[in-house]
């Protein structure tokens, strides 16, 4: 059973906004009061203010919670008006968030070999996951996929938590190709658990690999949402038990529960 | 403080603010954010006799100042509601109202009958915007005759307050409201979503799996307000107004246009606490205008 955490809607202040590349920004948010409990794989629904044409909140993963500094980090890639507005935030600006939402990743009961695969901005939830695995005495391996070296996000942060392997589509960093082509996955001796977040085709490829090699695997989905609370039923994914809400029953699903053609 | 209570048939609401079906789950989804007992009522998810899987994903598209949905009344059926969900919500201290749907008259009547047995559900809201499978998928709510037939049949099977929710996708909503009133409805609520569509130009595909969907949110407010005003002038039963309400001022506009109560839908997605803010805002408005009761503004539009 997932532990249910109380949800909050609150204002956070931007302590720092760092451009990681021309389409990705790291927001470090804080407030005077201690941040509520939250965990890896959960997300926030962020209100987008003063943006014509944008009404609904935008779901953004919890990238990292730094308790010592009372900071919540979000990693945002600009794809449309909402995320572009988020990228305009500056130090001292206020952001209204609803959190923590969703189930989060399932942490192992006992230490095992974990592989955390991320593509593009899908690497976001994997940093906090890595930190939580680390706290349980594991040293996770990250496999990060990007188009070019410029798009590889938070290398240093990931490097502090575990081993980092990279693939880029143009070969400008790490091995060239897609994550599923990395030599790491060709080794006989593989991993006990794979956690994955990224573009759907990438997650499908990773799920297929995990399925073929009979490795336990969880993926984090990014279905379009309206309420984020399990109230509207807009975000559903077809699972073996019928339609389930990605915002409350997910965003993290075990690939065994999905109906993906793998 | 001014008296906020209003009456819809035999139903007493502590204030005129309810939450709209399909946007507020069973209420409990919002319990971390607000004190549910502060609401006049909660209209829970659309419920049908037989369980429904709903439409395939994608079911939602954001549009300028609004959204489209094509959920397709996904629900586990009236019996499941009565056995599994009702016990968990029956003690919420507000009017818990069930939104009832069907695909033919029998299924409406059967679902209403199941809900009728539940002591703590004082009313149903009958959603007649659903496609009528026997009449080639045309919604019951688009013809005065079909609307009257289904309401008459449900009226016989259902003893408590019967609110009928009207579709705006019609040429003459007044004639449908009157037909529904004559058929025995205690109240009408309007509007349900406006039929709309969204296209992704890059992929040349519709955004919704069903191509078309129901539009809601601030963009529909002027249409909703107009329809509420027209209907309130034409019927004697109380009107519940909704469509695009985001603030207390929006709610007051509906009350002035003749609504006895209002429902808040899409706004809950933007601010999960909006419903209680609207309650407080209506109280402030009455105080500012030196009024003792919310009834003083209902239908108070000066034309
Ligand atoms: C649980 C969850 C966690 C997420 N975490 C992050 C994160 O940490 N960082 C981050 O940058 N993004 C994250 N996303 C994605 C992010 O929510 C979307 O990129 C954002 O909502 C887009 O808003 P926009 O207004 O910028 O773009 P819009 O103007 O809404 O859309 C821009 C383009 O992207 C497409 N699009 C938008 N959303 C989706 C979607 N869900 N599925 C398919 N296509 C879509 C639209 O069709 C359009 O072409 C997450 C999504 C979910 C569901
Ligand atoms: C996601 C979603 C689901 C809905 N489901 C139902 C439903 O099951 N039954 C119903 O009568 N109306 C349903 N509606 C319509 C709303 O109750 C309301 O009539 C409409 O959204 C207009 O109000 P609003 O602009 O305040 O949202 C739904 C609306 C949305 C956005
Ligand atoms: S977004 Fe509303 S149920 Fe998931």
XYZ file of C-alpha atoms and ligand atoms in Angstrom:
653
model
C 0.000 0.000 0.000
C 1.189 3.448 -0.879
C 1.363 5.806 2.029
C -1.037 8.688 1.417
C 0.540 12.084 1.977
C -1.494 15.154 2.727
C -1.748 17.443 -0.277
C -1.065 21.134 -0.006
C -1.624 24.165 -2.163
C 0.899 26.850 -1.328
C 3.043 29.690 -2.572
C 6.751 29.056 -2.970
C 9.378 31.667 -3.692
C 12.039 31.305 -6.360
C 15.378 31.233 -4.528
C 17.329 30.620 -7.694
C 16.572 30.134 -11.390
C 19.388 28.619 -13.430
C 19.358 28.134 -17.197
C 20.840 24.713 -17.963
C 20.581 25.207 -21.709
C 18.477 27.424 -23.956
C 15.335 25.325 -23.433
C 15.726 24.121 -19.872
C 15.656 25.889 -16.538
C 16.278 24.682 -12.995
C 14.022 26.368 -10.436
C 14.988 26.227 -6.775
C 11.941 27.056 -4.675
C 11.562 27.674 -0.984
C 9.366 29.219 1.699
C 9.707 30.205 5.353
C 7.641 27.277 6.590
C 9.137 23.790 6.306
C 8.193 22.155 2.981
C 5.680 19.302 3.256
C 6.871 15.684 3.008
C 7.187 14.432 -0.580
C 9.072 11.728 -2.394
C 10.655 10.701 -5.655
C 8.277 10.193 -8.553
C 5.628 12.482 -7.131
C 4.869 15.764 -8.843
C 3.510 19.248 -8.373
C 0.703 20.958 -10.292
C 2.058 24.415 -10.929
C -0.245 27.373 -11.534
C 0.641 29.475 -14.565
C -0.201 33.118 -13.910
C -0.674 36.010 -16.317
C -0.388 33.945 -19.467
C -3.072 34.469 -22.096
C -4.521 31.190 -23.259
C -3.255 29.159 -20.309
C -5.877 28.172 -17.770
C -4.878 24.846 -16.282
C -1.990 24.045 -13.991
C 1.014 22.191 -15.407
C 2.330 18.976 -13.873
C 6.065 19.114 -13.101
C 8.067 16.362 -11.379
C 9.786 16.727 -8.062
C 13.393 16.888 -9.211
C 15.050 17.153 -5.819
C 14.099 18.055 -2.266
C 16.990 19.562 -0.333
C 15.813 19.387 3.263
C 18.835 21.208 4.742
C 18.031 24.232 2.620
C 14.244 23.727 2.649
C 14.365 23.767 -1.157
C 12.281 22.064 -3.823
C 13.909 21.839 -7.227
C 11.961 21.664 -10.494
C 13.496 21.077 -13.882
C 11.453 22.648 -16.665
C 11.859 22.240 -20.385
C 10.119 24.889 -22.487
C 7.724 23.283 -24.945
C 4.772 25.698 -24.957
C 3.272 28.754 -23.345
C 2.995 27.369 -19.825
C 6.544 26.126 -19.543
C 7.829 29.278 -21.273
C 6.132 31.320 -18.565
C 7.818 29.207 -15.885
C 11.149 29.808 -17.556
C 10.655 33.570 -17.149
C 10.558 33.318 -13.358
C 13.268 35.185 -11.501
C 14.631 35.226 -7.987
C 11.980 36.402 -5.547
C 9.022 35.560 -7.826
C 6.220 33.518 -6.311
C 4.899 30.267 -7.745
C 1.689 28.608 -6.572
C 2.012 24.832 -6.398
C -0.217 21.938 -5.431
C 1.774 19.032 -4.013
C 2.778 16.316 -3.452
C 0.682 14.503 -6.063
C 0.834 10.969 -7.399
C 2.193 7.705 -6.047
C 5.952 7.962 -6.537
C 8.458 5.225 -7.320
C 8.486 1.987 -5.322
C 11.705 1.763 -3.341
C 13.288 -1.685 -2.920
C 12.897 -3.404 0.458
C 16.523 -4.459 0.465
C 19.583 -3.233 -1.451
C 19.768 -4.302 -5.090
C 21.284 -3.169 -8.372
C 19.221 -0.299 -9.751
C 19.335 1.305 -13.172
C 17.679 4.706 -13.596
C 17.041 5.528 -17.249
C 16.049 9.041 -18.274
C 15.555 10.775 -21.594
C 15.468 14.540 -22.112
C 13.728 16.352 -19.285
C 12.463 12.930 -18.163
C 15.624 12.733 -16.093
C 13.925 15.137 -13.653
C 12.398 12.673 -11.145
C 15.442 10.390 -11.246
C 17.671 12.688 -9.213
C 15.460 12.555 -6.123
C 15.017 8.818 -6.706
C 18.792 8.397 -6.790
C 19.127 10.320 -3.546
C 16.507 8.124 -1.863
C 18.158 4.915 -3.114
C 21.476 6.237 -1.870
C 19.960 6.829 1.570
C 18.981 3.153 1.565
C 22.608 2.201 0.983
C 22.532 1.651 -2.791
C 24.637 3.279 -5.455
C 22.357 3.599 -8.479
C 23.496 3.669 -12.080
C 22.054 6.448 -14.224
C 21.673 6.039 -17.948
C 20.837 9.428 -19.413
C 19.810 9.909 -23.015
C 19.807 13.191 -24.904
C 19.966 14.501 -28.434
C 23.300 16.278 -28.050
C 25.868 16.891 -25.300
C 24.251 20.284 -24.758
C 20.957 18.602 -23.788
C 22.441 16.352 -21.107
C 21.043 17.714 -17.869
C 22.466 17.856 -14.338
C 25.497 15.610 -15.025
C 27.299 16.871 -11.927
C 24.308 16.347 -9.629
C 23.739 12.810 -10.912
C 27.463 12.103 -10.619
C 27.349 12.895 -6.909
C 24.687 10.244 -6.364
C 25.768 7.344 -8.558
C 27.529 6.153 -11.674
C 26.490 8.056 -14.806
C 26.364 6.689 -18.365
C 25.289 8.842 -21.274
C 24.054 8.308 -24.796
C 23.570 11.127 -27.275
C 21.876 10.764 -30.631
C 24.703 12.639 -32.372
C 27.471 10.999 -30.351
C 28.688 14.331 -28.933
C 28.845 12.831 -25.448
C 29.018 9.270 -24.159
C 27.970 6.515 -26.528
C 26.127 7.403 -29.690
C 22.527 6.278 -30.262
C 19.559 5.674 -27.991
C 19.638 4.591 -24.351
C 18.612 1.054 -25.215
C 21.695 0.743 -27.461
C 24.121 1.512 -24.627
C 26.755 -1.161 -23.965
C 25.623 -1.251 -20.325
C 22.541 -3.142 -21.428
C 24.533 -5.657 -23.460
C 26.306 -6.994 -20.370
C 25.199 -10.460 -19.283
C 25.014 -9.479 -15.656
C 22.238 -6.918 -15.585
C 20.208 -5.043 -13.038
C 17.537 -6.076 -10.540
C 15.381 -3.030 -11.077
C 14.945 -0.445 -13.798
C 13.217 2.889 -13.245
C 12.488 4.933 -16.337
C 11.129 8.341 -17.301
C 11.271 10.083 -20.651
C 9.573 10.318 -24.036
C 7.071 7.530 -24.624
C 8.989 5.773 -27.438
C 12.041 5.621 -25.175
C 10.033 4.259 -22.243
C 8.495 1.647 -24.528
C 11.940 0.571 -25.711
C 13.192 0.316 -22.139
C 10.036 -1.543 -21.098
C 10.590 -3.998 -23.964
C 14.176 -4.565 -22.846
C 13.051 -5.106 -19.237
C 10.294 -7.458 -20.349
C 12.642 -9.535 -22.498
C 15.249 -9.750 -19.758
C 12.651 -10.286 -17.047
C 13.793 -7.294 -15.055
C 11.396 -5.487 -12.701
C 10.629 -2.114 -14.258
C 8.689 1.012 -13.360
C 7.964 3.858 -15.773
C 6.668 7.348 -15.057
C 3.958 8.520 -17.467
C 3.185 12.056 -18.610
C -0.478 11.940 -19.625
C -2.279 15.254 -19.997
C -3.941 16.311 -16.804
C -6.594 18.730 -15.664
C -7.202 18.324 -11.914
C -4.184 16.289 -10.806
C -6.305 14.888 -7.970
C -8.188 11.913 -9.403
C -11.362 13.962 -9.730
C -11.817 14.573 -13.467
C -10.653 11.287 -15.051
C -8.969 13.120 -17.928
C -5.496 11.624 -17.465
C -6.296 7.916 -17.660
C -3.991 5.199 -18.943
C -5.374 1.889 -20.100
C -4.086 -0.777 -17.720
C -4.828 -4.449 -17.242
C -7.438 -3.378 -14.695
C -9.046 -0.860 -17.052
C -8.605 2.909 -17.099
C -6.592 4.240 -14.197
C -5.702 7.819 -13.305
C -2.097 8.717 -13.982
C -2.350 11.560 -11.459
C -3.292 9.374 -8.483
C -2.690 5.699 -9.373
C 0.462 6.890 -11.190
C 2.389 8.620 -12.623
C 4.563 5.612 -11.838
C 3.373 2.231 -13.107
C 4.994 -1.165 -13.164
C 5.222 -2.241 -16.806
C 3.410 -5.480 -15.874
C 0.262 -3.453 -15.181
C 0.249 -1.605 -18.505
C -1.148 -2.779 -21.818
C 1.759 -1.525 -23.903
C 2.588 -3.692 -26.932
C 5.940 -4.902 -25.599
C -23.588 37.931 8.510
C -26.170 37.780 5.743
C -28.274 34.649 5.362
C -26.809 32.625 2.514
C -29.280 29.758 2.569
C -31.417 28.962 -0.454
C -34.020 26.359 -1.299
C -34.309 24.102 -4.351
C -37.549 22.157 -4.117
C -37.410 20.499 -0.714
C -33.683 20.805 -0.613
C -32.186 23.370 1.739
C -28.695 24.562 0.862
C -26.664 26.365 3.529
C -25.346 28.554 0.739
C -25.878 28.666 -3.022
C -22.496 27.211 -3.951
C -22.193 23.623 -5.163
C -19.473 21.865 -7.112
C -20.200 20.581 -10.616
C -20.379 16.934 -11.600
C -17.263 15.430 -13.116
C -14.991 18.153 -11.791
C -14.997 17.384 -8.078
C -14.903 13.584 -7.946
C -16.764 12.461 -4.836
C -15.645 15.513 -2.881
C -13.063 13.577 -0.868
C -10.434 14.318 -3.529
C -10.533 17.939 -2.341
C -10.753 17.280 1.403
C -7.080 18.139 1.997
C -7.687 21.631 0.642
C -11.070 22.736 1.935
C -13.639 22.003 4.610
C -16.265 20.265 2.456
C -19.013 21.082 4.952
C -18.726 24.736 3.983
C -20.274 23.991 0.583
C -23.960 24.204 -0.246
C -23.678 20.902 -2.044
C -21.406 18.518 -3.897
C -22.593 16.974 -7.145
C -20.626 13.802 -7.581
C -19.424 12.124 -10.757
C -21.814 11.073 -13.482
C -23.256 7.680 -12.525
C -24.913 5.172 -14.841
C -26.664 1.893 -14.123
C -24.027 -0.218 -15.869
C -20.310 0.442 -15.303
C -18.636 2.454 -18.057
C -14.964 2.447 -19.085
C -15.312 5.883 -20.682
C -13.570 7.043 -23.850
C -9.966 6.271 -24.792
C -7.183 8.693 -23.890
C -6.628 11.594 -24.840
C -9.703 12.978 -23.153
C -8.679 16.550 -22.547
C -7.485 19.565 -24.503
C -6.857 23.020 -23.204
C -8.403 25.795 -25.303
C -8.214 29.572 -24.876
C -9.726 30.268 -21.423
C -11.283 26.860 -21.295
C -10.926 23.183 -21.951
C -12.518 20.323 -23.823
C -13.189 16.978 -22.221
C -14.300 13.639 -23.555
C -14.295 11.541 -20.409
C -17.420 9.674 -21.485
C -18.921 9.221 -18.023
C -16.398 6.671 -16.810
C -17.878 5.214 -13.616
C -18.292 1.899 -11.841
C -22.087 1.902 -11.976
C -24.896 2.834 -9.591
C -24.704 -0.395 -7.549
C -20.986 -0.014 -6.955
C -21.640 3.580 -5.947
C -24.332 2.532 -3.489
C -22.298 -0.276 -1.960
C -18.737 0.972 -2.007
C -18.633 4.741 -2.402
C -21.764 5.954 -0.638
C -20.689 4.640 2.799
C -17.463 6.655 2.543
C -19.153 9.955 1.658
C -22.547 9.824 3.356
C -21.352 11.609 6.480
C -19.942 14.627 4.712
C -21.956 17.480 6.163
C -23.360 18.960 2.976
C -25.886 17.942 0.325
C -24.335 15.049 -1.550
C -26.108 14.937 -4.896
C -25.627 12.248 -7.515
C -25.455 13.121 -11.208
C -27.372 10.359 -13.022
C -26.954 9.416 -16.677
C -28.261 6.745 -18.983
C -28.421 5.563 -22.560
C -32.145 4.849 -22.686
C -35.127 5.603 -20.446
C -34.918 2.270 -18.627
C -31.306 2.783 -17.648
C -32.014 6.296 -16.340
C -34.929 4.999 -14.291
C -32.949 2.049 -12.953
C -30.022 4.232 -11.840
C -32.327 6.828 -10.256
C -34.094 3.991 -8.429
C -30.831 2.721 -6.931
C -29.894 6.220 -5.741
C -33.395 6.793 -4.356
C -32.698 4.110 -1.728
C -29.760 6.034 -0.277
C -30.894 8.042 2.763
C -28.157 10.624 2.717
C -28.518 11.538 -0.945
C -31.280 14.166 -0.902
C -31.351 14.857 -4.652
C -30.206 13.740 -8.058
C -29.118 15.815 -10.991
C -30.319 14.115 -14.143
C -27.863 14.587 -16.977
C -29.944 14.512 -20.155
C -27.052 15.526 -22.400
C -26.052 11.927 -23.019
C -26.640 10.277 -26.369
C -29.870 8.321 -26.558
C -28.859 4.983 -28.030
C -32.376 4.102 -29.161
C -32.792 7.366 -31.034
C -29.603 7.069 -33.053
C -27.301 8.707 -30.513
C -29.119 12.021 -30.395
C -29.018 13.423 -26.893
C -32.250 13.308 -24.861
C -31.592 16.905 -23.998
C -31.823 18.247 -27.536
C -35.500 17.514 -28.095
C -38.281 18.777 -25.826
C -40.241 15.566 -26.380
C -37.411 13.162 -25.516
C -36.381 15.313 -22.544
C -39.927 15.299 -21.179
C -40.220 11.529 -21.631
C -37.120 10.702 -19.656
C -37.918 13.206 -16.897
C -41.470 11.912 -16.575
C -40.270 8.337 -16.269
C -37.610 9.205 -13.693
C -40.070 11.368 -11.752
C -42.229 8.282 -11.183
C -39.305 6.286 -9.841
C -37.593 8.984 -7.808
C -39.191 10.619 -4.770
C -36.664 13.228 -3.659
C -35.496 16.458 -5.268
C -35.033 16.055 -9.011
C -32.768 18.555 -10.720
C -32.514 18.186 -14.500
C -29.296 19.324 -16.137
C -29.795 20.897 -19.534
C -27.566 20.798 -22.579
C -26.672 24.114 -24.228
C -26.279 22.410 -27.619
C -29.809 23.282 -28.690
C -31.503 26.027 -30.633
C -34.143 26.794 -28.016
C -33.196 25.952 -24.451
C -36.304 27.655 -23.080
C -38.676 25.187 -24.702
C -36.688 22.286 -23.299
C -36.624 23.822 -19.818
C -40.392 24.265 -19.930
C -40.958 20.710 -21.133
C -38.815 19.410 -18.295
C -40.673 21.579 -15.772
C -44.007 20.244 -17.012
C -42.678 16.700 -16.763
C -42.144 17.127 -13.028
C -38.605 18.402 -12.468
C -38.075 20.312 -9.206
C -35.284 22.378 -10.711
C -33.144 22.744 -13.808
C -29.386 23.235 -13.849
C -27.521 24.688 -16.793
C -25.289 24.590 -18.668
C -23.605 21.329 -19.401
C -20.603 21.530 -21.724
C -20.761 23.098 -25.199
C -19.808 20.780 -28.029
C -16.402 21.750 -29.387
C -13.275 20.450 -31.066
C -9.504 20.898 -31.097
C -6.998 20.048 -33.818
C -3.220 19.652 -33.735
C -2.112 21.327 -36.972
C 1.378 19.769 -36.884
C 0.181 16.183 -36.705
C -3.033 16.921 -38.666
C -4.933 14.966 -36.055
C -7.698 15.788 -33.611
C -6.455 16.169 -30.034
C -9.318 14.217 -28.462
C -9.748 10.513 -29.148
C -13.414 11.231 -29.853
C -12.601 14.184 -32.181
C -15.241 16.380 -30.526
C -15.705 17.054 -26.833
C -17.404 19.213 -24.243
C -16.149 22.716 -23.653
C -16.108 24.302 -20.221
C -14.373 27.066 -18.313
C -14.450 30.883 -18.473
C -14.835 30.876 -22.270
C -18.391 29.528 -21.985
C -19.580 31.945 -19.300
C -21.362 34.484 -21.521
C -23.337 31.700 -23.209
C -24.202 30.147 -19.852
C -25.261 33.437 -18.351
C -27.504 34.191 -21.303
C -29.179 30.790 -21.113
C -29.682 31.007 -17.350
C -31.303 34.403 -17.760
C -33.614 33.203 -20.543
C -34.636 30.058 -18.675
C -35.094 31.796 -15.306
C -37.575 34.143 -16.918
C -39.549 31.325 -18.463
C -39.888 28.721 -15.688
C -41.220 28.813 -12.130
C -38.922 26.156 -10.684
C -35.535 27.239 -9.315
C -32.637 27.406 -11.746
C -29.103 26.314 -10.885
C -26.554 28.241 -12.952
C -23.115 27.122 -14.036
C -20.580 27.486 -16.782
C -17.265 29.254 -16.403
C -17.646 30.515 -12.857
C -14.165 31.362 -11.547
C -14.885 33.967 -8.863
C -17.561 35.153 -6.446
C -18.329 38.003 -8.838
C -19.068 35.489 -11.589
C -21.368 33.632 -9.180
C -23.195 36.839 -8.234
C -23.746 37.542 -11.941
C -25.518 34.179 -12.294
C -27.626 34.858 -9.206
C -28.595 38.265 -10.570
C -29.534 36.631 -13.881
C -31.986 34.450 -11.979
C -30.098 31.435 -10.658
C -31.049 30.316 -7.151
C -27.773 28.461 -6.761
C -24.575 27.977 -8.748
C -22.110 25.202 -9.464
C -18.366 25.505 -9.855
C -16.649 23.158 -12.285
C -13.444 23.747 -14.204
C -12.330 26.447 -11.741
C -11.642 23.692 -9.179
C -8.768 22.522 -11.396
C -7.102 25.917 -11.284
C -7.657 26.569 -7.584
C -8.799 23.640 -5.436
C -10.017 26.098 -2.785
C -12.067 28.264 -5.150
C -15.482 26.942 -4.042
C -15.155 28.200 -0.466
C -13.680 31.456 -1.731
C -16.855 31.914 -3.766
C -18.980 31.284 -0.645
C -17.006 33.919 1.283
C -17.067 36.309 -1.657
C -20.855 36.132 -1.954
C -21.137 36.923 1.778
C -18.819 39.906 1.304
C -20.857 41.126 -1.633
C -24.076 41.006 0.395
C -22.456 42.858 3.256
C -21.038 45.494 0.935
C -24.489 46.025 -0.552
C -26.141 45.996 2.824
C -28.327 42.976 2.123
C -29.637 40.540 4.704
C -30.177 37.519 2.483
C -28.823 36.116 -0.728
C -32.426 35.822 -1.884
C -32.397 39.592 -2.344
C -30.057 39.327 -5.322
C -31.558 36.282 -7.028
C -33.110 37.493 -10.260
C -32.208 41.043 -9.297
C -30.846 42.013 -12.675
C -32.013 45.541 -13.529
C -32.783 45.597 -17.219
C 3.506 13.661 -13.969
C 4.173 14.591 -14.950
C 5.432 15.087 -14.650
C 6.061 15.979 -15.526
N 7.295 16.460 -15.190
C 7.889 17.382 -15.959
C 9.129 17.967 -15.554
O 9.675 17.659 -14.503
N 9.669 18.900 -16.364
C 9.075 19.291 -17.530
O 9.621 20.178 -18.206
N 7.919 18.742 -17.944
C 7.290 17.812 -17.181
N 6.073 17.267 -17.583
C 5.500 17.688 -18.867
C 4.858 19.057 -18.708
O 3.759 18.959 -17.833
C 4.384 19.581 -20.062
O 5.502 19.780 -20.877
C 3.660 20.902 -19.906
O 2.410 20.699 -19.315
C 3.476 21.585 -21.223
O 2.853 22.820 -20.994
P 3.032 24.052 -21.997
O 1.983 25.038 -21.686
O 4.425 24.547 -21.972
O 2.816 23.386 -23.381
P 1.444 23.291 -24.206
O 1.249 24.600 -24.904
O 0.380 22.769 -23.344
O 1.888 22.185 -25.223
C 3.041 22.353 -26.036
C 3.179 21.155 -26.919
O 3.433 19.983 -26.146
C 2.404 19.032 -26.334
N 2.096 18.470 -25.026
C 1.920 19.146 -23.879
N 1.683 18.326 -22.860
C 1.701 17.085 -23.375
C 1.517 15.797 -22.842
N 1.292 15.596 -21.547
N 1.578 14.737 -23.671
C 1.820 14.919 -24.961
N 2.015 16.103 -25.531
C 1.964 17.173 -24.763
C 1.233 19.783 -26.900
O 0.452 19.007 -27.773
C 1.919 20.875 -27.689
O 2.285 20.446 -28.968
C 5.429 16.369 -16.740
C 4.159 15.862 -17.036
C 3.524 14.992 -16.153
C 2.170 14.485 -16.476
C -13.751 16.752 -16.913
C -15.212 17.062 -16.865
C -16.134 16.032 -16.633
C -17.506 16.292 -16.590
N -18.384 15.270 -16.322
C -19.723 15.535 -16.227
C -20.665 14.514 -15.898
O -20.304 13.355 -15.648
N -21.987 14.828 -15.838
C -22.428 16.105 -16.076
O -23.614 16.350 -16.001
N -21.558 17.092 -16.375
C -20.227 16.842 -16.456
N -19.343 17.866 -16.759
C -19.860 19.213 -17.017
C -19.741 20.099 -15.785
O -20.460 19.578 -14.685
C -20.231 21.523 -16.094
O -21.571 21.461 -16.532
C -19.423 22.200 -17.164
O -18.069 21.899 -17.017
C -19.595 23.723 -17.171
O -19.161 24.303 -15.962
P -17.700 24.926 -15.731
O -17.421 25.842 -16.873
O -17.765 25.616 -14.408
O -16.756 23.785 -15.718
C -17.968 17.621 -16.805
C -17.041 18.645 -17.035
C -15.678 18.398 -17.066
C -14.731 19.528 -17.301
S -5.942 14.837 -13.988
Fe -7.948 14.749 -13.200
S -8.068 12.634 -12.735
Fe -6.016 12.843 -13.280
